[in-house]
Amino acid sequence: MTNDSSIAHIAAILREEAARLGPGARLPSSREIMRTHNVSPVTVSRAIGQLAAEGRVVTRPGSGAFVAHPQKTAGGREAADLSWQTVALGDRVVDEGPVAALLAEAPDGVVPLTGGYLPPGLRPDRHLAAAAARAVRRPDAWAKPPLAGLAELRRWFADQTGGDVTAADALVVSGGQAALTHAFRALAAPGTPVLVETPTYPGALAAAKAAGLRATAVPVDASGVRPELLAEAFAVTGARVFFCQPTLHNPTGATLPAERRRQVLEVARAAGAFVIEDDYAHYLIEQPPPTLASMDEHGTVVHVRSLTKILSPSMRVAAVIARGPAAHRLRAGQLVESFFVARPLQETALELVGSPAWRRHLAAVHAELRLRRDALAAALAARLPEEAELHLLPAGGMHLWLRLPAGLDEDALVEGARRHGVLVSPGRMYYPSEPPGPRLRLTHAAAAHLAELDEGVRRLARAFQDLARPDA
């Protein structure tokens, strides 16, 4: 159960537990709370989030939740009681837990098989610095940019998307996550359904929920979303939006073949619905397939493309491609929420993608990601039980999707891996509804080098061995 009353009930229990344990003490793990009180991970996450908002606990990704120390004012008095805000704010809770977990930094000595950004050694920091230096010397570098973005940058994004997309169709926004947030708010009314692949990117689920939308799952296989089930989901739910990642789907790595791409567009067109195409991995594959947007003739596709994954977490520059009234609504939403993206950042992006360093960087990343993918796959095959199988070996990207043996306790494995010094992403967080079984997403891009990647798999194998012991 994940209704408001169950969240309030668990929050009340944890308040009492925090008062009993005292400042600095560690609360029971999420897994313990779930087992003891027979509640879902979402209920536990929201209850802990409520206590954190009240200042009663502090959460440390990978370590757990701890009772907060009483805050003192400058005069030595205890800080004001802010618990009244819980009543005033009501139940409009934004569940940041999955996104925070994806963005968490691994502690020293812990191997990250999580995350979604390039490691420092693979980032083009030197080229970014040079591009920034050139950018701030441009005329009007610190002036207000055009509200939809620099014309030259919009034209570049349009050319990269393909088809008959023009600069007029592009809106520059602050990163891919912001693009998804804008798209969900612009295309669907609160309380309405949105179709998503299952499994899918947790950040999209969080953004849809924050927009007041109800996510409905559409299954995928090794070739991506199944068009016949997509058509059925549109018919059953009446949804008018479908979110998908047709290239290097996160987390499975599937890439939708050309025929299915055409079918997805036909199904959405027949339903009078939009397709949000999150092309987050376009630059993480050597030969990306044609985008859905390039195949779209009717304004069905709202295309999202970002430079963050291929350059740096701080390069928060992306584009949303849309046509017609949907494009107007997206622009209006951006204007009301944030005006525009800072001009120096846009100028820096433009300088870099227009330089020879851009192509050299792409080639270096593709070669390194291919090497890491193969190394991680080989280490998993050599060290993990045979029942732990890869969903597929993707054509690029940063992740591998691992099916775990049926009946294995996914939460116990993730916790055991953490104790052995390796962070992995639990499969449950990628599902908008009940998962079909235990899964893990393993990232090969975040480790510092291949030796650390191999050590991470060694530590994960020890966690498997712990669960296999009779007394585990």
GROMACS .gro file of C-alpha atoms in nm:
model
  472
    1MET     CA    1   0.000   0.000   0.000
    2THR     CA    2   0.122   0.352  -0.086
    3ASN     CA    3  -0.177   0.571   0.005
    4ASP     CA    4  -0.143   0.885   0.214
    5SER     CA    5  -0.266   0.720   0.535
    6SER     CA    6   0.000   0.449   0.517
    7ILE     CA    7   0.270   0.711   0.458
    8ALA     CA    8   0.149   0.909   0.759
    9HIS     CA    9   0.138   0.589   0.967
   10ILE     CA   10   0.497   0.492   0.884
   11ALA     CA   11   0.614   0.852   0.934
   12ALA     CA   12   0.457   0.852   1.282
   13ILE     CA   13   0.631   0.524   1.370
   14LEU     CA   14   0.965   0.658   1.250
   15ARG     CA   15   0.922   0.980   1.449
   16GLU     CA   16   0.880   0.775   1.764
   17GLU     CA   17   1.178   0.559   1.671
   18ALA     CA   18   1.393   0.868   1.606
   19ALA     CA   19   1.295   1.016   1.944
   20ARG     CA   20   1.383   0.687   2.116
   21LEU     CA   21   1.719   0.639   1.941
   22GLY     CA   22   1.844   0.996   1.979
   23PRO     CA   23   2.063   1.223   1.757
   24GLY     CA   24   2.313   1.055   1.527
   25ALA     CA   25   2.156   0.708   1.549
   26ARG     CA   26   2.080   0.515   1.231
   27LEU     CA   27   1.716   0.434   1.162
   28PRO     CA   28   1.624   0.082   1.046
   29SER     CA   29   1.699   0.023   0.677
   30SER     CA   30   1.424   0.067   0.419
   31ARG     CA   31   1.423  -0.308   0.370
   32GLU     CA   32   1.369  -0.369   0.742
   33ILE     CA   33   1.084  -0.117   0.755
   34MET     CA   34   0.919  -0.274   0.448
   35ARG     CA   35   0.942  -0.621   0.599
   36THR     CA   36   0.831  -0.523   0.950
   37HIS     CA   37   0.532  -0.315   0.845
   38ASN     CA   38   0.444  -0.482   0.512
   39VAL     CA   39   0.463  -0.162   0.309
   40SER     CA   40   0.604  -0.074  -0.031
   41PRO     CA   41   0.940   0.094  -0.105
   42VAL     CA   42   0.752   0.406  -0.222
   43THR     CA   43   0.570   0.433   0.112
   44VAL     CA   44   0.897   0.404   0.304
   45SER     CA   45   1.073   0.654   0.077
   46ARG     CA   46   0.799   0.912   0.118
   47ALA     CA   47   0.775   0.864   0.494
   48ILE     CA   48   1.151   0.915   0.533
   49GLY     CA   49   1.134   1.211   0.294
   50GLN     CA   50   0.865   1.367   0.512
   51LEU     CA   51   1.082   1.331   0.824
   52ALA     CA   52   1.380   1.474   0.635
   53ALA     CA   53   1.169   1.774   0.532
   54GLU     CA   54   1.076   1.822   0.897
   55GLY     CA   55   1.445   1.822   0.990
   56ARG     CA   56   1.410   1.511   1.206
   57VAL     CA   57   1.639   1.288   0.999
   58VAL     CA   58   1.919   1.326   0.747
   59THR     CA   59   1.963   1.082   0.461
   60ARG     CA   60   2.301   0.971   0.329
   61PRO     CA   61   2.278   0.791  -0.009
   62GLY     CA   62   2.423   0.443   0.023
   63SER     CA   63   2.430   0.458   0.405
   64GLY     CA   64   2.072   0.514   0.522
   65ALA     CA   65   1.875   0.763   0.733
   66PHE     CA   66   2.008   0.905   1.061
   67VAL     CA   67   1.843   1.099   1.342
   68ALA     CA   68   1.928   1.466   1.303
   69HIS     CA   69   2.104   1.662   1.574
   70PRO     CA   70   1.890   1.947   1.717
   71GLN     CA   71   1.976   2.271   1.543
   72LYS     CA   72   2.067   2.572   1.751
   73THR     CA   73   2.011   2.936   1.675
   74ALA     CA   74   2.290   3.193   1.703
   75GLY     CA   75   2.183   3.257   2.062
   76GLY     CA   76   2.210   2.890   2.157
   77ARG     CA   77   1.835   2.824   2.159
   78GLU     CA   78   1.685   2.523   1.981
   79ALA     CA   79   1.559   2.601   1.632
   80ALA     CA   80   1.191   2.671   1.575
   81ASP     CA   81   0.948   2.380   1.536
   82LEU     CA   82   0.863   2.373   1.165
   83SER     CA   83   0.640   2.066   1.174
   84TRP     CA   84   0.331   2.285   1.111
   85GLN     CA   85   0.446   2.307   0.749
   86THR     CA   86   0.360   1.940   0.695
   87VAL     CA   87  -0.008   2.022   0.741
   88ALA     CA   88   0.010   2.343   0.540
   89LEU     CA   89   0.185   2.180   0.243
   90GLY     CA   90  -0.064   1.894   0.216
   91ASP     CA   91   0.001   1.579   0.015
   92ARG     CA   92   0.168   1.728  -0.293
   93VAL     CA   93   0.483   1.524  -0.236
   94VAL     CA   94   0.763   1.514  -0.493
   95ASP     CA   95   0.944   1.182  -0.461
   96GLU     CA   96   1.308   1.274  -0.527
   97GLY     CA   97   1.446   0.946  -0.391
   98PRO     CA   98   1.516   0.760  -0.719
   99VAL     CA   99   1.669   1.067  -0.885
  100ALA     CA  100   1.883   1.144  -0.580
  101ALA     CA  101   2.004   0.784  -0.582
  102LEU     CA  102   2.107   0.811  -0.947
  103LEU     CA  103   2.298   1.135  -0.881
  104ALA     CA  104   2.465   1.025  -0.554
  105GLU     CA  105   2.843   1.027  -0.542
  106ALA     CA  106   3.014   0.707  -0.434
  107PRO     CA  107   3.203   0.743  -0.103
  108ASP     CA  108   3.579   0.702  -0.106
  109GLY     CA  109   3.680   0.342  -0.160
  110VAL     CA  110   3.341   0.242  -0.303
  111VAL     CA  111   3.319   0.134  -0.668
  112PRO     CA  112   3.035   0.305  -0.860
  113LEU     CA  113   2.847   0.072  -1.093
  114THR     CA  114   2.579   0.341  -1.090
  115GLY     CA  115   2.538   0.687  -1.240
  116GLY     CA  116   2.487   0.828  -1.585
  117TYR     CA  117   2.774   1.064  -1.663
  118LEU     CA  118   3.122   1.032  -1.806
  119PRO     CA  119   3.406   0.994  -1.553
  120PRO     CA  120   3.652   1.284  -1.519
  121GLY     CA  121   3.912   1.111  -1.736
  122LEU     CA  122   3.671   1.088  -2.028
  123ARG     CA  123   3.512   1.430  -2.001
  124PRO     CA  124   3.646   1.695  -2.241
  125ASP     CA  125   3.718   1.938  -1.957
  126ARG     CA  126   4.013   2.100  -2.128
  127HIS     CA  127   3.817   2.157  -2.448
  128LEU     CA  128   3.520   2.287  -2.251
  129ALA     CA  129   3.745   2.536  -2.073
  130ALA     CA  130   3.887   2.655  -2.405
  131ALA     CA  131   3.538   2.681  -2.555
  132ALA     CA  132   3.418   2.880  -2.253
  133ALA     CA  133   3.713   3.117  -2.283
  134ARG     CA  134   3.629   3.180  -2.649
  135ALA     CA  135   3.257   3.209  -2.571
  136VAL     CA  136   3.288   3.487  -2.317
  137ARG     CA  137   3.490   3.690  -2.569
  138ARG     CA  138   3.205   3.682  -2.818
  139PRO     CA  139   3.017   4.012  -2.868
  140ASP     CA  140   2.719   4.036  -2.633
  141ALA     CA  141   2.824   3.715  -2.453
  142TRP     CA  142   2.663   3.843  -2.133
  143ALA     CA  143   2.358   3.999  -2.298
  144LYS     CA  144   2.008   3.852  -2.287
  145PRO     CA  145   1.982   3.574  -2.547
  146PRO     CA  146   1.683   3.515  -2.773
  147LEU     CA  147   1.415   3.360  -2.553
  148ALA     CA  148   1.402   3.035  -2.749
  149GLY     CA  149   1.780   3.009  -2.763
  150LEU     CA  150   2.064   3.127  -2.985
  151ALA     CA  151   1.962   3.093  -3.349
  152GLU     CA  152   2.285   2.918  -3.447
  153LEU     CA  153   2.253   2.665  -3.163
  154ARG     CA  154   1.890   2.596  -3.248
  155ARG     CA  155   1.991   2.540  -3.610
  156TRP     CA  156   2.260   2.294  -3.498
  157PHE     CA  157   2.013   2.097  -3.286
  158ALA     CA  158   1.766   2.091  -3.577
  159ASP     CA  159   2.030   1.961  -3.820
  160GLN     CA  160   2.133   1.693  -3.569
  161THR     CA  161   1.772   1.576  -3.533
  162GLY     CA  162   1.732   1.524  -3.907
  163GLY     CA  163   1.437   1.515  -4.146
  164ASP     CA  164   1.277   1.850  -4.224
  165VAL     CA  165   1.324   1.984  -3.870
  166THR     CA  166   1.419   2.354  -3.873
  167ALA     CA  167   1.567   2.596  -3.622
  168ALA     CA  168   1.219   2.738  -3.568
  169ASP     CA  169   1.113   2.401  -3.423
  170ALA     CA  170   1.386   2.400  -3.156
  171LEU     CA  171   1.371   2.541  -2.803
  172VAL     CA  172   1.691   2.550  -2.593
  173VAL     CA  173   1.632   2.441  -2.232
  174SER     CA  174   1.842   2.369  -1.922
  175GLY     CA  175   1.923   2.002  -1.971
  176GLY     CA  176   1.732   1.686  -2.056
  177GLN     CA  177   1.554   1.656  -1.722
  178ALA     CA  178   1.416   2.008  -1.756
  179ALA     CA  179   1.308   1.922  -2.109
  180LEU     CA  180   1.109   1.623  -1.984
  181THR     CA  181   0.950   1.833  -1.710
  182HIS     CA  182   0.846   2.097  -1.964
  183ALA     CA  183   0.710   1.833  -2.203
  184PHE     CA  184   0.499   1.650  -1.946
  185ARG     CA  185   0.349   1.973  -1.815
  186ALA     CA  186   0.281   2.110  -2.161
  187LEU     CA  187   0.130   1.801  -2.323
  188ALA     CA  188  -0.096   1.654  -2.056
  189ALA     CA  189  -0.330   1.786  -1.788
  190PRO     CA  190  -0.283   1.688  -1.422
  191GLY     CA  191  -0.469   1.370  -1.333
  192THR     CA  192  -0.451   1.223  -1.683
  193PRO     CA  193  -0.260   0.908  -1.783
  194VAL     CA  194   0.075   0.899  -1.961
  195LEU     CA  195   0.211   0.583  -2.122
  196VAL     CA  196   0.570   0.482  -2.047
  197GLU     CA  197   0.787   0.187  -2.134
  198THR     CA  198   0.840  -0.065  -1.857
  199PRO     CA  199   1.103  -0.061  -1.729
  200THR     CA  200   1.191   0.304  -1.786
  201TYR     CA  201   1.407   0.594  -1.670
  202PRO     CA  202   1.317   0.684  -1.306
  203GLY     CA  203   1.372   1.054  -1.370
  204ALA     CA  204   1.092   1.047  -1.626
  205LEU     CA  205   0.861   0.875  -1.379
  206ALA     CA  206   0.943   1.137  -1.116
  207ALA     CA  207   0.886   1.425  -1.361
  208ALA     CA  208   0.555   1.280  -1.478
  209LYS     CA  209   0.437   1.233  -1.121
  210ALA     CA  210   0.543   1.586  -1.027
  211ALA     CA  211   0.328   1.707  -1.319
  212GLY     CA  212   0.032   1.519  -1.169
  213LEU     CA  213   0.026   1.246  -1.435
  214ARG     CA  214  -0.048   0.877  -1.386
  215ALA     CA  215   0.212   0.651  -1.548
  216THR     CA  216   0.080   0.339  -1.725
  217ALA     CA  217   0.328   0.070  -1.822
  218VAL     CA  218   0.378  -0.065  -2.176
  219PRO     CA  219   0.612  -0.368  -2.191
  220VAL     CA  220   0.934  -0.382  -2.392
  221ASP     CA  221   1.133  -0.674  -2.526
  222ALA     CA  222   1.485  -0.702  -2.670
  223SER     CA  223   1.380  -0.479  -2.962
  224GLY     CA  224   1.211  -0.211  -2.754
  225VAL     CA  225   0.848  -0.123  -2.698
  226ARG     CA  226   0.589  -0.360  -2.847
  227PRO     CA  227   0.363  -0.161  -3.084
  228GLU     CA  228   0.062  -0.392  -3.044
  229LEU     CA  229   0.066  -0.345  -2.667
  230LEU     CA  230   0.114   0.029  -2.714
  231ALA     CA  231  -0.202   0.040  -2.927
  232GLU     CA  232  -0.391  -0.156  -2.663
  233ALA     CA  233  -0.269   0.076  -2.386
  234PHE     CA  234  -0.386   0.384  -2.578
  235ALA     CA  235  -0.726   0.225  -2.630
  236VAL     CA  236  -0.770   0.117  -2.268
  237THR     CA  237  -0.643   0.435  -2.097
  238GLY     CA  238  -0.735   0.712  -2.339
  239ALA     CA  239  -0.384   0.853  -2.288
  240ARG     CA  240  -0.261   1.125  -2.521
  241VAL     CA  241   0.111   1.104  -2.442
  242PHE     CA  242   0.367   0.822  -2.474
  243PHE     CA  243   0.718   0.866  -2.332
  244CYS     CA  244   0.992   0.649  -2.483
  245GLN     CA  245   1.365   0.613  -2.536
  246PRO     CA  246   1.388   0.438  -2.875
  247THR     CA  247   1.769   0.446  -2.891
  248LEU     CA  248   1.964   0.263  -2.618
  249HIS     CA  249   1.660   0.245  -2.393
  250ASN     CA  250   1.743   0.306  -2.028
  251PRO     CA  251   1.783   0.063  -1.854
  252THR     CA  252   1.762  -0.232  -2.099
  253GLY     CA  253   1.982  -0.095  -2.380
  254ALA     CA  254   1.730  -0.193  -2.651
  255THR     CA  255   1.720   0.007  -2.975
  256LEU     CA  256   1.393   0.019  -3.165
  257PRO     CA  257   1.432  -0.111  -3.524
  258ALA     CA  258   1.309   0.093  -3.820
  259GLU     CA  259   0.985  -0.102  -3.872
  260ARG     CA  260   0.882  -0.065  -3.508
  261ARG     CA  261   0.962   0.306  -3.523
  262ARG     CA  262   0.716   0.342  -3.809
  263GLN     CA  263   0.459   0.137  -3.620
  264VAL     CA  264   0.494   0.347  -3.305
  265LEU     CA  265   0.430   0.664  -3.506
  266GLU     CA  266   0.128   0.504  -3.676
  267VAL     CA  267  -0.017   0.389  -3.344
  268ALA     CA  268   0.029   0.730  -3.182
  269ARG     CA  269  -0.111   0.907  -3.488
  270ALA     CA  270  -0.422   0.686  -3.482
  271ALA     CA  271  -0.469   0.761  -3.111
  272GLY     CA  272  -0.430   1.137  -3.161
  273ALA     CA  273  -0.143   1.126  -2.915
  274PHE     CA  274   0.203   1.277  -2.872
  275VAL     CA  275   0.525   1.078  -2.851
  276ILE     CA  276   0.795   1.224  -2.628
  277GLU     CA  277   1.117   1.090  -2.778
  278ASP     CA  278   1.398   1.109  -2.524
  279ASP     CA  279   1.708   1.078  -2.742
  280TYR     CA  280   1.940   1.101  -2.439
  281ALA     CA  281   2.195   0.853  -2.580
  282HIS     CA  282   2.225   0.985  -2.935
  283TYR     CA  283   2.593   1.067  -2.889
  284LEU     CA  284   2.672   0.747  -2.699
  285ILE     CA  285   2.639   0.522  -3.004
  286GLU     CA  286   2.860   0.523  -3.311
  287GLN     CA  287   2.584   0.501  -3.572
  288PRO     CA  288   2.259   0.628  -3.422
  289PRO     CA  289   1.945   0.532  -3.615
  290PRO     CA  290   1.714   0.798  -3.763
  291THR     CA  291   1.515   0.973  -3.494
  292LEU     CA  292   1.139   0.938  -3.464
  293ALA     CA  293   1.125   1.315  -3.513
  294SER     CA  294   1.295   1.285  -3.853
  295MET     CA  295   1.023   1.037  -3.961
  296ASP     CA  296   0.734   1.246  -3.829
  297GLU     CA  297   0.517   1.445  -4.070
  298HIS     CA  298   0.228   1.540  -3.843
  299GLY     CA  299   0.375   1.701  -3.529
  300THR     CA  300   0.329   1.379  -3.334
  301VAL     CA  301   0.682   1.369  -3.190
  302VAL     CA  302   0.823   1.601  -2.925
  303HIS     CA  303   1.195   1.530  -2.943
  304VAL     CA  304   1.438   1.582  -2.654
  305ARG     CA  305   1.814   1.598  -2.708
  306SER     CA  306   2.082   1.693  -2.455
  307LEU     CA  307   2.456   1.763  -2.452
  308THR     CA  308   2.494   1.670  -2.086
  309LYS     CA  309   2.564   1.297  -2.119
  310ILE     CA  310   2.833   1.336  -2.382
  311LEU     CA  311   3.007   1.642  -2.231
  312SER     CA  312   2.962   1.712  -1.860
  313PRO     CA  313   2.699   1.704  -1.584
  314SER     CA  314   2.729   2.083  -1.568
  315MET     CA  315   2.667   2.134  -1.941
  316ARG     CA  316   2.294   2.181  -1.882
  317VAL     CA  317   2.205   2.254  -2.243
  318ALA     CA  318   1.938   2.060  -2.433
  319ALA     CA  319   1.675   2.117  -2.698
  320VAL     CA  320   1.307   2.031  -2.728
  321ILE     CA  321   1.190   1.991  -3.088
  322ALA     CA  322   0.817   2.043  -3.145
  323ARG     CA  323   0.573   2.191  -3.396
  324GLY     CA  324   0.237   2.363  -3.387
  325PRO     CA  325   0.042   2.453  -3.072
  326ALA     CA  326   0.255   2.209  -2.870
  327ALA     CA  327   0.566   2.412  -2.957
  328HIS     CA  328   0.393   2.733  -2.849
  329ARG     CA  329   0.291   2.580  -2.518
  330LEU     CA  330   0.644   2.454  -2.453
  331ARG     CA  331   0.790   2.798  -2.521
  332ALA     CA  332   0.533   2.961  -2.295
  333GLY     CA  333   0.614   2.717  -2.016
  334GLN     CA  334   0.986   2.782  -2.045
  335LEU     CA  335   0.932   3.158  -2.044
  336VAL     CA  336   0.712   3.155  -1.735
  337GLU     CA  337   0.932   2.913  -1.538
  338SER     CA  338   1.286   3.024  -1.617
  339PHE     CA  339   1.288   3.289  -1.896
  340PHE     CA  340   1.585   3.140  -2.088
  341VAL     CA  341   1.911   2.946  -2.062
  342ALA     CA  342   2.215   3.154  -1.965
  343ARG     CA  343   2.381   3.290  -2.276
  344PRO     CA  344   2.744   3.208  -2.179
  345LEU     CA  345   2.647   2.841  -2.144
  346GLN     CA  346   2.481   2.840  -2.486
  347GLU     CA  347   2.779   3.017  -2.641
  348THR     CA  348   3.015   2.762  -2.484
  349ALA     CA  349   2.814   2.470  -2.623
  350LEU     CA  350   2.812   2.631  -2.966
  351GLU     CA  351   3.188   2.688  -2.958
  352LEU     CA  352   3.258   2.327  -2.865
  353VAL     CA  353   3.027   2.148  -3.111
  354GLY     CA  354   3.162   2.370  -3.387
  355SER     CA  355   3.526   2.286  -3.315
  356PRO     CA  356   3.743   1.994  -3.437
  357ALA     CA  357   3.757   1.875  -3.075
  358TRP     CA  358   3.390   1.770  -3.094
  359ARG     CA  359   3.444   1.489  -3.346
  360ARG     CA  360   3.763   1.374  -3.175
  361HIS     CA  361   3.579   1.360  -2.844
  362LEU     CA  362   3.293   1.154  -2.991
  363ALA     CA  363   3.538   0.903  -3.138
  364ALA     CA  364   3.728   0.871  -2.808
  365VAL     CA  365   3.407   0.821  -2.607
  366HIS     CA  366   3.270   0.560  -2.846
  367ALA     CA  367   3.593   0.360  -2.832
  368GLU     CA  368   3.617   0.377  -2.452
  369LEU     CA  369   3.250   0.291  -2.391
  370ARG     CA  370   3.277  -0.010  -2.623
  371LEU     CA  371   3.584  -0.129  -2.432
  372ARG     CA  372   3.412  -0.082  -2.096
  373ARG     CA  373   3.090  -0.249  -2.210
  374ASP     CA  374   3.278  -0.559  -2.323
  375ALA     CA  375   3.491  -0.567  -2.008
  376LEU     CA  376   3.188  -0.544  -1.779
  377ALA     CA  377   2.998  -0.810  -1.973
  378ALA     CA  378   3.298  -1.045  -1.962
  379ALA     CA  379   3.349  -0.990  -1.588
  380LEU     CA  380   2.981  -1.058  -1.515
  381ALA     CA  381   2.988  -1.378  -1.719
  382ALA     CA  382   3.303  -1.497  -1.543
  383ARG     CA  383   3.212  -1.414  -1.182
  384LEU     CA  384   2.835  -1.418  -1.133
  385PRO     CA  385   2.603  -1.721  -1.117
  386GLU     CA  386   2.483  -1.857  -1.451
  387GLU     CA  387   2.127  -1.767  -1.358
  388ALA     CA  388   2.222  -1.397  -1.364
  389GLU     CA  389   2.182  -1.311  -1.733
  390LEU     CA  390   2.222  -0.997  -1.941
  391HIS     CA  391   1.905  -0.879  -2.114
  392LEU     CA  392   2.118  -0.800  -2.420
  393LEU     CA  393   2.454  -0.652  -2.518
  394PRO     CA  394   2.361  -0.299  -2.631
  395ALA     CA  395   2.513  -0.126  -2.931
  396GLY     CA  396   2.645   0.156  -2.714
  397GLY     CA  397   2.556   0.357  -2.408
  398MET     CA  398   2.662   0.326  -2.045
  399HIS     CA  399   2.448   0.051  -1.892
  400LEU     CA  400   2.384  -0.322  -1.882
  401TRP     CA  401   2.053  -0.468  -1.758
  402LEU     CA  402   2.093  -0.784  -1.553
  403ARG     CA  403   1.821  -1.039  -1.483
  404LEU     CA  404   1.875  -1.196  -1.141
  405PRO     CA  405   1.785  -1.552  -1.040
  406ALA     CA  406   1.414  -1.593  -0.973
  407GLY     CA  407   1.331  -1.553  -0.607
  408LEU     CA  408   1.651  -1.369  -0.520
  409ASP     CA  409   1.602  -1.083  -0.274
  410GLU     CA  410   1.694  -0.778  -0.484
  411ASP     CA  411   1.703  -0.538  -0.189
  412ALA     CA  412   1.927  -0.774   0.011
  413LEU     CA  413   2.166  -0.804  -0.282
  414VAL     CA  414   2.188  -0.425  -0.329
  415GLU     CA  415   2.247  -0.378   0.044
  416GLY     CA  416   2.504  -0.659   0.051
  417ALA     CA  417   2.686  -0.507  -0.245
  418ARG     CA  418   2.701  -0.175  -0.060
  419ARG     CA  419   2.853  -0.345   0.243
  420HIS     CA  420   3.119  -0.498   0.016
  421GLY     CA  421   3.197  -0.154  -0.131
  422VAL     CA  422   3.014  -0.140  -0.464
  423LEU     CA  423   2.706   0.062  -0.560
  424VAL     CA  424   2.448  -0.088  -0.798
  425SER     CA  425   2.103   0.032  -0.903
  426PRO     CA  426   1.807  -0.184  -0.794
  427GLY     CA  427   1.575  -0.281  -1.076
  428ARG     CA  428   1.259  -0.198  -0.886
  429MET     CA  429   1.309   0.178  -0.923
  430TYR     CA  430   1.280   0.149  -1.303
  431TYR     CA  431   0.927   0.007  -1.299
  432PRO     CA  432   0.609   0.216  -1.288
  433SER     CA  433   0.419  -0.094  -1.173
  434GLU     CA  434   0.505  -0.439  -1.034
  435PRO     CA  435   0.841  -0.565  -1.165
  436PRO     CA  436   0.846  -0.909  -1.329
  437GLY     CA  437   1.136  -1.019  -1.111
  438PRO     CA  438   1.463  -0.903  -0.955
  439ARG     CA  439   1.691  -0.694  -1.177
  440LEU     CA  440   1.999  -0.472  -1.154
  441ARG     CA  441   2.121  -0.189  -1.375
  442LEU     CA  442   2.499  -0.182  -1.389
  443THR     CA  443   2.686   0.118  -1.526
  444HIS     CA  444   3.032   0.080  -1.678
  445ALA     CA  445   3.098   0.451  -1.743
  446ALA     CA  446   3.138   0.584  -1.389
  447ALA     CA  447   3.436   0.372  -1.276
  448ALA     CA  448   3.773   0.543  -1.301
  449HIS     CA  449   3.927   0.267  -1.516
  450LEU     CA  450   3.889  -0.097  -1.623
  451ALA     CA  451   4.064  -0.233  -1.314
  452GLU     CA  452   3.813  -0.058  -1.088
  453LEU     CA  453   3.530  -0.194  -1.304
  454ASP     CA  454   3.660  -0.548  -1.256
  455GLU     CA  455   3.697  -0.492  -0.882
  456GLY     CA  456   3.337  -0.376  -0.867
  457VAL     CA  457   3.218  -0.702  -1.019
  458ARG     CA  458   3.437  -0.898  -0.773
  459ARG     CA  459   3.265  -0.721  -0.484
  460LEU     CA  460   2.921  -0.780  -0.637
  461ALA     CA  461   3.005  -1.150  -0.669
  462ARG     CA  462   3.079  -1.162  -0.295
  463ALA     CA  463   2.733  -1.021  -0.226
  464PHE     CA  464   2.585  -1.303  -0.437
  465GLN     CA  465   2.789  -1.555  -0.240
  466ASP     CA  466   2.660  -1.413   0.089
  467LEU     CA  467   2.299  -1.467  -0.019
  468ALA     CA  468   2.376  -1.822  -0.128
  469ARG     CA  469   2.493  -1.924   0.222
  470PRO     CA  470   2.234  -2.115   0.427
  471ASP     CA  471   2.261  -1.868   0.716
  472ALA     CA  472   2.231  -1.560   0.494
   0.00000   0.00000   0.00000
